[in-house]
Structure formats: C-alpha cells, structure tokens
Short mmCIF file of C-alpha atoms in Angstrom, two decimals:
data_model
loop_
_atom_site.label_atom_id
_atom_site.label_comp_id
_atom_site.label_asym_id
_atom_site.label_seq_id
_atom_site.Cartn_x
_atom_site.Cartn_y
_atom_site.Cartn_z
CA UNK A 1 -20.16 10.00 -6.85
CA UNK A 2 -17.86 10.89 -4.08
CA UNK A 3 -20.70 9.50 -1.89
CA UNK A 4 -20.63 5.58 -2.58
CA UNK A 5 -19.77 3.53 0.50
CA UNK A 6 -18.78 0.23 0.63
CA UNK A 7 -19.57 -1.28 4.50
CA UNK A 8 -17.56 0.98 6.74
CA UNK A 9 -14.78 2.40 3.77
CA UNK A 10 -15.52 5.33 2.18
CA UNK A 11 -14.45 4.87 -1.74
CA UNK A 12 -13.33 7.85 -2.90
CA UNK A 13 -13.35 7.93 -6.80
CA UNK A 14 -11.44 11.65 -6.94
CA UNK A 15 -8.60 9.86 -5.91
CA UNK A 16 -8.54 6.35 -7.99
CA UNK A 17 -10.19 6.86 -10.81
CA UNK A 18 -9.83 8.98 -14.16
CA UNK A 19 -13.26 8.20 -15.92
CA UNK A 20 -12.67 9.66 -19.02
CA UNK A 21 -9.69 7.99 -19.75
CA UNK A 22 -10.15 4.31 -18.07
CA UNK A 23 -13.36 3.79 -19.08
CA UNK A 24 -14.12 5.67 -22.59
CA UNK A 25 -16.67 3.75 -24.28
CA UNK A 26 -18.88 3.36 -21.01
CA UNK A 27 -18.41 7.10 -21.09
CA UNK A 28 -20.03 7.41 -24.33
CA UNK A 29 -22.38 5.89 -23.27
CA UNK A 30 -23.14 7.79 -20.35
CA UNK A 31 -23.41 10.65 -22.56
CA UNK A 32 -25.84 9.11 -25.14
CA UNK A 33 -27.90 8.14 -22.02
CA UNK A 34 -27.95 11.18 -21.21
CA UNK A 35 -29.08 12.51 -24.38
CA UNK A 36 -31.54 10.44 -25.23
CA UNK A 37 -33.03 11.37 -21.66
CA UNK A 38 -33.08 15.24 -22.77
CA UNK A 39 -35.04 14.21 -25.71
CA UNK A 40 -37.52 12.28 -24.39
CA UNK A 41 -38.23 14.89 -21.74
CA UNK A 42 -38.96 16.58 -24.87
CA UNK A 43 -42.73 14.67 -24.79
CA UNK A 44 -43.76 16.65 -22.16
CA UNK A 45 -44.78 20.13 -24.02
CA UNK A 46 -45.42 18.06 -27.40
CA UNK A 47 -48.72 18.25 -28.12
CA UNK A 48 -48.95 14.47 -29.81
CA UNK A 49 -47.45 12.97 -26.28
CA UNK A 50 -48.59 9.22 -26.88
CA UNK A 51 -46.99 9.18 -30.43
CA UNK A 52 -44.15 10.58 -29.59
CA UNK A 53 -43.74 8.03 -26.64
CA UNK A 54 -44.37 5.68 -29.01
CA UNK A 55 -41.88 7.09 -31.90
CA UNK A 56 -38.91 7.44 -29.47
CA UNK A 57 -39.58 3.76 -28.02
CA UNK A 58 -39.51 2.37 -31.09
CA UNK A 59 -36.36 4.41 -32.60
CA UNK A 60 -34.60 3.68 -29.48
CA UNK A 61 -34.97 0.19 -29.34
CA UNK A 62 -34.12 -0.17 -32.82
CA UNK A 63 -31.12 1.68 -32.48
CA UNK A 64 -30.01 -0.97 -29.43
CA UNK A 65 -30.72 -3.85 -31.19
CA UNK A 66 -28.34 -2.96 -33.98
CA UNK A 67 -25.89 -1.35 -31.45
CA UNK A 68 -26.21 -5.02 -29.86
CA UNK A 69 -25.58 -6.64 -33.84
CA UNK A 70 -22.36 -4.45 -34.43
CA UNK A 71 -19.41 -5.72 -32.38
CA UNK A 72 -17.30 -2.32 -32.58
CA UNK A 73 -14.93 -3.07 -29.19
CA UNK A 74 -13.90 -6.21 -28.22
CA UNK A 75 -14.72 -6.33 -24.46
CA UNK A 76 -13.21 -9.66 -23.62
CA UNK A 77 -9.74 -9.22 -25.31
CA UNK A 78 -10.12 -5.15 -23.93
CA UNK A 79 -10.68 -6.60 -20.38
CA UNK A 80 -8.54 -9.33 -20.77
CA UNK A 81 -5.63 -6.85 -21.31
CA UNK A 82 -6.70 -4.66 -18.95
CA UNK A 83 -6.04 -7.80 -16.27
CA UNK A 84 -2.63 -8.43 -17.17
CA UNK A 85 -1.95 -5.02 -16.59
CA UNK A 86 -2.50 -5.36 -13.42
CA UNK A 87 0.61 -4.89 -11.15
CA UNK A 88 0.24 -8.06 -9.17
CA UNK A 89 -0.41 -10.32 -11.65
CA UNK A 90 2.16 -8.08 -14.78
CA UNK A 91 4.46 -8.78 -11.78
CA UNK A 92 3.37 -12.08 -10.63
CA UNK A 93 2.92 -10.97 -6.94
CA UNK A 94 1.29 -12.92 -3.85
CA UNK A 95 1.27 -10.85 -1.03
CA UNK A 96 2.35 -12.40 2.25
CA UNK A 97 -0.03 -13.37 4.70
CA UNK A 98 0.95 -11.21 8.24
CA UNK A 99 -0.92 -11.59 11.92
CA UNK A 100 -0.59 -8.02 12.19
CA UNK A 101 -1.39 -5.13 10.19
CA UNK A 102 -2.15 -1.01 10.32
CA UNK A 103 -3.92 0.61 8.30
CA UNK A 104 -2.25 3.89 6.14
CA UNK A 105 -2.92 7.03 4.54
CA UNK A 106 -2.87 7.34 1.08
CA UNK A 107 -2.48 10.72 0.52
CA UNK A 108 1.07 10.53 2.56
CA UNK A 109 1.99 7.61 -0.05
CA UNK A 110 4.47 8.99 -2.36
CA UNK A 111 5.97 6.36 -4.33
CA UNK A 112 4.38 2.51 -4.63
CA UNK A 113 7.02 0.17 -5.73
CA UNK A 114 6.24 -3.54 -7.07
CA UNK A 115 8.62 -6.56 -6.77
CA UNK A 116 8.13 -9.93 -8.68
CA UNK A 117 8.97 -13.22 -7.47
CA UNK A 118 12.22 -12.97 -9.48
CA UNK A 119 13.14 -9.98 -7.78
CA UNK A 120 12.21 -7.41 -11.02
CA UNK A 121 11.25 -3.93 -9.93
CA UNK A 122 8.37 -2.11 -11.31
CA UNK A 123 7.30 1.15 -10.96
CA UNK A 124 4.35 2.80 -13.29
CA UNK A 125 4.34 -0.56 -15.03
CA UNK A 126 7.94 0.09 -16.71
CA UNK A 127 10.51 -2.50 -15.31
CA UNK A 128 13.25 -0.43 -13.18
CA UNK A 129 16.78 -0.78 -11.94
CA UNK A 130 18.45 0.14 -9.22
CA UNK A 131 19.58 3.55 -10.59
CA UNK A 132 16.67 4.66 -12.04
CA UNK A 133 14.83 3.91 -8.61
CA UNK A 134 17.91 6.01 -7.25
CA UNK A 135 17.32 8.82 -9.67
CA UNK A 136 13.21 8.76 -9.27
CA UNK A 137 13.65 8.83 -4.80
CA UNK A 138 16.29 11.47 -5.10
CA UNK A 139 13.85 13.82 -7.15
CA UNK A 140 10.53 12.87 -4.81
CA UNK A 141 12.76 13.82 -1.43
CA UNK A 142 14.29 17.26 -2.95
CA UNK A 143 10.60 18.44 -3.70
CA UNK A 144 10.51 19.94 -0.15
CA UNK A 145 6.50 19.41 0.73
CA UNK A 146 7.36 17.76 3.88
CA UNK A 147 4.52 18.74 7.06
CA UNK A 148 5.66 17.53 10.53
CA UNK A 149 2.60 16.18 11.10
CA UNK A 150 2.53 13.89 7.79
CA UNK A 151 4.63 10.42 7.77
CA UNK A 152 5.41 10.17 3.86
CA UNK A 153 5.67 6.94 3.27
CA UNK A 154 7.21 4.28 0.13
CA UNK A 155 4.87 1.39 -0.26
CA UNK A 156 6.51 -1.71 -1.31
CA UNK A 157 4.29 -4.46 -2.74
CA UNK A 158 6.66 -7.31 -2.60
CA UNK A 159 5.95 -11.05 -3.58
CA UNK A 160 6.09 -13.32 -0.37
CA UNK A 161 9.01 -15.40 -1.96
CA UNK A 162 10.86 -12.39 -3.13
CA UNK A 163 14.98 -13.24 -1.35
CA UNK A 164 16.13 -11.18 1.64
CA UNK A 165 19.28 -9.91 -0.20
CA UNK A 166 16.52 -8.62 -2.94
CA UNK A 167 15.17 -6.65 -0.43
CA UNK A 168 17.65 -5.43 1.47
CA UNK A 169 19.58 -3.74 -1.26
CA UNK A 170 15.72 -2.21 -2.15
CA UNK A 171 15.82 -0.68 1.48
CA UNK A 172 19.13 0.71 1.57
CA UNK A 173 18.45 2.74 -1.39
CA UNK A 174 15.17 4.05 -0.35
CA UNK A 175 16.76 4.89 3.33
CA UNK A 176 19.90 6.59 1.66
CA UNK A 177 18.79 8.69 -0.55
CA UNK A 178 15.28 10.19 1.08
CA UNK A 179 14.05 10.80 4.33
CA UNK A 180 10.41 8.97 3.53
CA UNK A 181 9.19 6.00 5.82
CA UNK A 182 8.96 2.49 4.02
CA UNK A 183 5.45 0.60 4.44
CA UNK A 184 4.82 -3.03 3.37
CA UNK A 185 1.63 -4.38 1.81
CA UNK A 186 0.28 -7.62 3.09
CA UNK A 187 -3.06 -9.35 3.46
CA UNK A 188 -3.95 -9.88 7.19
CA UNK A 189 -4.36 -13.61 8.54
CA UNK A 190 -8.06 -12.80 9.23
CA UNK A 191 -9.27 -10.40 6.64
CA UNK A 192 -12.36 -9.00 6.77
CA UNK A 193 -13.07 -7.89 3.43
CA UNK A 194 -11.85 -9.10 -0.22
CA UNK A 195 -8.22 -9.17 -0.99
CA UNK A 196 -8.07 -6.21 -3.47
CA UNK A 197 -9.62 -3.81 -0.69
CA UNK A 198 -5.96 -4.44 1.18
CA UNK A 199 -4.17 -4.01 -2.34
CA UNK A 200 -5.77 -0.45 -3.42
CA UNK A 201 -6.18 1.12 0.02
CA UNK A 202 -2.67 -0.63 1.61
CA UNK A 203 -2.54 -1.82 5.10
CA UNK A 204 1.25 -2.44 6.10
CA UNK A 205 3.30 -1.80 8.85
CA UNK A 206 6.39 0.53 8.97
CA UNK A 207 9.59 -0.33 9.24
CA UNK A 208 12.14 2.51 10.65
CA UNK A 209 15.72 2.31 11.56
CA UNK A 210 17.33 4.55 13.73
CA UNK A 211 20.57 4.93 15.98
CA UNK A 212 18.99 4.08 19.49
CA UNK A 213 20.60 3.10 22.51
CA UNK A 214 21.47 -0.30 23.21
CA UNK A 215 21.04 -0.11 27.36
CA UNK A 216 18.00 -2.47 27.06
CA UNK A 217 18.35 -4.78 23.84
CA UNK A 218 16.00 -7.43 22.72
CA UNK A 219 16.55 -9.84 20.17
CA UNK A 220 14.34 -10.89 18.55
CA UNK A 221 15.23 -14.20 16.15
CA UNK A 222 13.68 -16.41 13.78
CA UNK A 223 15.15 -20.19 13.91
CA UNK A 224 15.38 -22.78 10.85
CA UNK A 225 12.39 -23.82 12.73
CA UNK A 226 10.60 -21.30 11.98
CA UNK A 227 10.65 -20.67 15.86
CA UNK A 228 10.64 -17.31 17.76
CA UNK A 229 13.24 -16.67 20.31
CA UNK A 230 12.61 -13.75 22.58
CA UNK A 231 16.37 -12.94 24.13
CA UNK A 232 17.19 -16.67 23.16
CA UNK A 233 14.02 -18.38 25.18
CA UNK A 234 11.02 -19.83 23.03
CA UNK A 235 7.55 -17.98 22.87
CA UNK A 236 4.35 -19.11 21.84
CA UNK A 237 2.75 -16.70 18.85
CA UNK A 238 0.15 -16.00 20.43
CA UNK A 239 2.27 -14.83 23.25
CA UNK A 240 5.09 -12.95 21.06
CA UNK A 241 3.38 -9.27 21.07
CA UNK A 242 3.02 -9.15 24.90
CA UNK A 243 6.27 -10.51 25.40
CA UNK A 244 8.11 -7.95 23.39
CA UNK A 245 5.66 -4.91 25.05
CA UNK A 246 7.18 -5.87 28.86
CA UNK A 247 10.32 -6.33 27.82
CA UNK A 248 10.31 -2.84 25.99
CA UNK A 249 9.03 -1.48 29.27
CA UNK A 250 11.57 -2.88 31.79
CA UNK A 251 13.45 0.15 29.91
CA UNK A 252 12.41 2.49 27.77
CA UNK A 253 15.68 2.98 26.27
CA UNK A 254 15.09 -0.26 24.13
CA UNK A 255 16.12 -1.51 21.01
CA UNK A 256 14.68 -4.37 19.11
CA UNK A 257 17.93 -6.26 17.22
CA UNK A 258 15.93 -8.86 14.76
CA UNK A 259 17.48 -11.93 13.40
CA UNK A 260 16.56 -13.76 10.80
CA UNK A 261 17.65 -17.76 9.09
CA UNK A 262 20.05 -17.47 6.68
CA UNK A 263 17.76 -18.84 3.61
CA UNK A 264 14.86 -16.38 5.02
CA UNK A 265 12.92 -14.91 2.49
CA UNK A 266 10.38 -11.76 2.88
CA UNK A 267 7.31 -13.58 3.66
CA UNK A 268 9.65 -14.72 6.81
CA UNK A 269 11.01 -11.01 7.45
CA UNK A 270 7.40 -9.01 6.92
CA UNK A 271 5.70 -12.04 9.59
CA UNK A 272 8.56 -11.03 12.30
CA UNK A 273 8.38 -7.29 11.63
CA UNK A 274 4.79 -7.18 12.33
CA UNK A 275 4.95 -9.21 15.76
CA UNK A 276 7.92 -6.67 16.76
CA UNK A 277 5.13 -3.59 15.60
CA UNK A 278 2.63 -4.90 17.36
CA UNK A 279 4.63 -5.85 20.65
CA UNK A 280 5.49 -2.10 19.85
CA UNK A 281 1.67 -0.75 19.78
CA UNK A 282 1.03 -2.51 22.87
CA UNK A 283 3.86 -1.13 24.80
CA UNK A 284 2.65 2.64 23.07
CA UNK A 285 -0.85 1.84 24.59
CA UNK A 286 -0.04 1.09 28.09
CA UNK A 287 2.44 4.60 28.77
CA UNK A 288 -1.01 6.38 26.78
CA UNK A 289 -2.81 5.32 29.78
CA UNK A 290 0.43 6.46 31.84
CA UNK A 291 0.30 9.50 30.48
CA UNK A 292 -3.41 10.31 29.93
CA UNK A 293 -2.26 10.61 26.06
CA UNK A 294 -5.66 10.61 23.96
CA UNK A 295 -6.61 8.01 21.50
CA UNK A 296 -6.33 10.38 18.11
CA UNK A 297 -2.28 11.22 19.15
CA UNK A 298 -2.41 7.28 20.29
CA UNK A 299 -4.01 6.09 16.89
CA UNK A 300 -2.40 8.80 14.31
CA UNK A 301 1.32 9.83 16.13
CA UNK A 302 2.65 6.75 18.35
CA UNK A 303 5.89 8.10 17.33
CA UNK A 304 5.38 10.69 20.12
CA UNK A 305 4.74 8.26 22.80
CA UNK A 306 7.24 5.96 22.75
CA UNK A 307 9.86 5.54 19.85
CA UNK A 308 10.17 2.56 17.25
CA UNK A 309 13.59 1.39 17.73
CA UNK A 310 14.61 -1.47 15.40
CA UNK A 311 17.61 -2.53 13.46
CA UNK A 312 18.58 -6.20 11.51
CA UNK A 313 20.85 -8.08 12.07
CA UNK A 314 21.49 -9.41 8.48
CA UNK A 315 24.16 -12.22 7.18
CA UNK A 316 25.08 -9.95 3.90
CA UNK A 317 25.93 -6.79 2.80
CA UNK A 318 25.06 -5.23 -0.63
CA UNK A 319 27.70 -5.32 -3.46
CA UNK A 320 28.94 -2.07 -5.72
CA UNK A 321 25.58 -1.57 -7.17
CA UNK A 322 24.41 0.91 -3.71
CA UNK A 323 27.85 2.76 -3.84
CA UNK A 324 26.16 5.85 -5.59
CA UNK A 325 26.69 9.39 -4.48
CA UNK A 326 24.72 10.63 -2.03
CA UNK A 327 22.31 13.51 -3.56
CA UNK A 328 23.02 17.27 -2.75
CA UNK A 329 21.48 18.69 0.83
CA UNK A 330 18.37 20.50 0.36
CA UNK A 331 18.55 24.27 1.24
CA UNK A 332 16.31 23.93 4.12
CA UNK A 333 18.22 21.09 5.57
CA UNK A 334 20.94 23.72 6.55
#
C-alpha cells in the first residue's frame, strides 16, 4: 500500500492512516473478501468443480443480497459525523490565500495547532487555553530529540480572519517556552492540486525571530490601503520579492522590521510574511551562485546561506495571561 501515488506526491498511508481503527467495517470486509477468496480457491482440487462454482455463486450472492436488505451501520449519519470532525470545518477554518508558499516536512512537525474564526484553540479536537497549550509545548521541548540537521517545526492552521492580537499572544507562547520553529498553513494563489492536498501535507512558510543587527534595516509596511511600502516608497506586487532580495544584499547584515495596519488581521500578516520569505529565498539563491553552494543545502538548509532576520513591529502587547514561568533548562542546555 505504501506504493500508491497520486501525480508527483507520494501518499504514504504508514504515516496518516490507522486502518483498523478509522475504517472498521470496510475492514471486515476486507477480511470476509478475503475469506471467501480462500474458499473458492478451494474448487480447484474438488473433484465436482462446475457445481461447486455454481454452489459458492449462488451462496455468495445470496448472502449479498441480504447483507444489501439489512441496514446494520448507518453510513450517511457515520460519514456525516465523521465530516464535522474535521478540524477545519469543527473549527470553522478558511485558510488564507498566500502568493508564496514552501513546502515542509512532516516528520519534523511536532505539534499542529487549529484556530477558529473566534479565536478558539484546538488541539487533538479538545478546545485549549492558553495554559494548557503552555503546559503541552513545555513537555514537547524538554523531550530532548532535537538533530541539528532537523527544523522542528509548530504548524498553525489559523482562519484567515482570525485578529492579530489572537495571534500574537499564540506566538509568544510557542517562542517562550520551546525552541521549535512556527510554520503557517495556507493555500497558494495558484494551486495546483485540490485544497485538502495543502491541508494534510502543509505548505507554509516560517516565521523566525531573532536579535539581528540593525546596520541595514528594511521596513517593510502594510498601509490601510492595503499598499506595500518598501523603506516608505510604493512597490508593485509583482515587484515586492525582488525588491526586498537587493535591498537585503546592499548589506548582509539586514533586518526586515514589518509593519502592519492597526485593524490587520492574519490573512493580512501571513500575505506580507510570505513576500518578505520569498524576497528572502531570492536573496539565498543569488550568494548560492556566489558561493557555488549546491541546490540540496540551497533547497533543504537556506539557514546556512544567508540568515532570516525578521521582527514586527506590532501596536499591542499581550496582557497577564503570557506572564507564566519560564520552564526549567534542560540538562543538555548547560
């Protein structure tokens, strides 16, 4: 089974799916299949072949046209549960639309968070709270299975409409209390295959904060416009990546400051994050060549190339509810 592919994806089933447990009664019947199979190859040493043929035809078929008379599962209310089970619509979750995306790993996902329009956090299909998400990061980043060459990562499926503030407190707990990368879900403007292909197998962008210097700083800012300013001039979209890739080369010692509207919500913060990634890629590209770095380090480790630098410039600060301890060091961070 491990062999189905799907265009140019590879679905692997080892990693999605429990069959046993998701799908019992097609299970079943897998197995009665299967029996039914052994027994027939049982007309092949008989020595009345026809009539047994004919026996078995006729027993099985009269066996599936009662199975098909006895209504023992209900598959439309079964499937019809099964549905609003489902994260994004439990959750009520549109995905924002992004012009840039990159593809992840899921076996460096460690925790997938989900966010509803009215800001509710769910995780395993249990709503959550801000201490309980606390308590649940804390225990994931003091397991210790960290490989240097391995970016763990939080995904965050968060509706499009879901407020900045919302967000922001989300990301402050997440950065304070582990050490793991944060990765958004979103669909890509131009998608090339069904919508639920970018929802199981995410394709997000990272977003990572670090002290940098400030000898070359670009600012990045969203207007009430819904304009982007590029150190305070206009810049066509189309034009936004490139821009921010030569201005990030004029100095490599960079640091991308964005700023967003005051009533911005994360469909507007996820759309300027991924311009500021790609404008980031690009610039990573060009020193590759510079460098004669190979495509696999350019592809898998950009980190090692040239540094994401980014901070935000935001118009709040979170209230008592992120004042928490901070967790005990791990022995090996000493």
């Amino acid at each position: 089974m491990n062999s189905l592919y799907w265009r140019d994806y590879t679905f692997s089933i080892y990693e999605h799916l429990n069959f046993s447990e998701e799908y019992p009664y097609l299970f079943v019947l897998f197995i009665l299949v299967l029996f039914l199979q052994s027994w027939q190859s049982l007309g092949i040493i008989s020595r009345h072949y026809f009539k047994y043929m004919i026996l078995s035809f006729s027993i099985i078929s009269i066996v599936a046209f009662a199975f098909s008379k006895i209504n023992l599962v209900d598959f439309e209310s079964y499937f019809k549960k099964q549905h609003a089970e489902n994260p994004y619509i439990k959750g009520n979750i549109e995905l924002p639309n992004i012009p840039f995306t990159e593809v992840l790993y899921s076996r460096n996902k460690t925790l997938q968070l989900y966010v509803s329009k009215k800001g509710e956090l769910y995780f395993y299909g249990k709503k959550r709270n801000f201490s309980q998400l606390k308590e649940i990061v804390v225990a994931l980043n003091n397991e210790g299975f960290y490989f240097e060459n391995l970016n763990y990562f939080v995904q965050l499926n968060i509706d499009k409409n879901t407020s900045l503030k919302q967000l922001y407190k989300l990301q402050k707990v997440i950065t304070t209390y582990s050490d793991f990368k944060i990765a958004y879900n979103a669909y890509p403007e131009n998608p090339k295959f069904p919508k639920r292909y970018y929802q199981d197998n995410p394709e997000g962008i990272f977003e990572e904060r670090r002290v940098a210097s400030f000898e070359n700083e670009i600012m990045v800012q969203l207007t009430k416009e819904n304009d982007i300013l590029i150190n305070n001039s206009p810049v066509n979209c189309n034009e936004i990546a490139e821009n921010i890739a030569l201005h990030i080369l004029k100095n490599k010692q960079y640091t991308l400051v964005v700023k967003l509207k005051e009533d911005a919500v994360f469909s507007d913060y996820i759309n300027v994050l991924s311009y500021t990634r790609a404008g980031y890629l690009k610039a990573c590209k060009i020193v590759a060549r510079e460098k004669n770095v190979d495509d696999y380090t350019l592809y898998n480790n950009p980190e090692s190339i040239l540094p994401f630098n980014i901070i935000y410039n935001y118009a709040f600060e979170t209230d008592n509810l992120l004042k928490l301890p901070l967790p005990p060091k791990r022995p090996e961070d000493d």
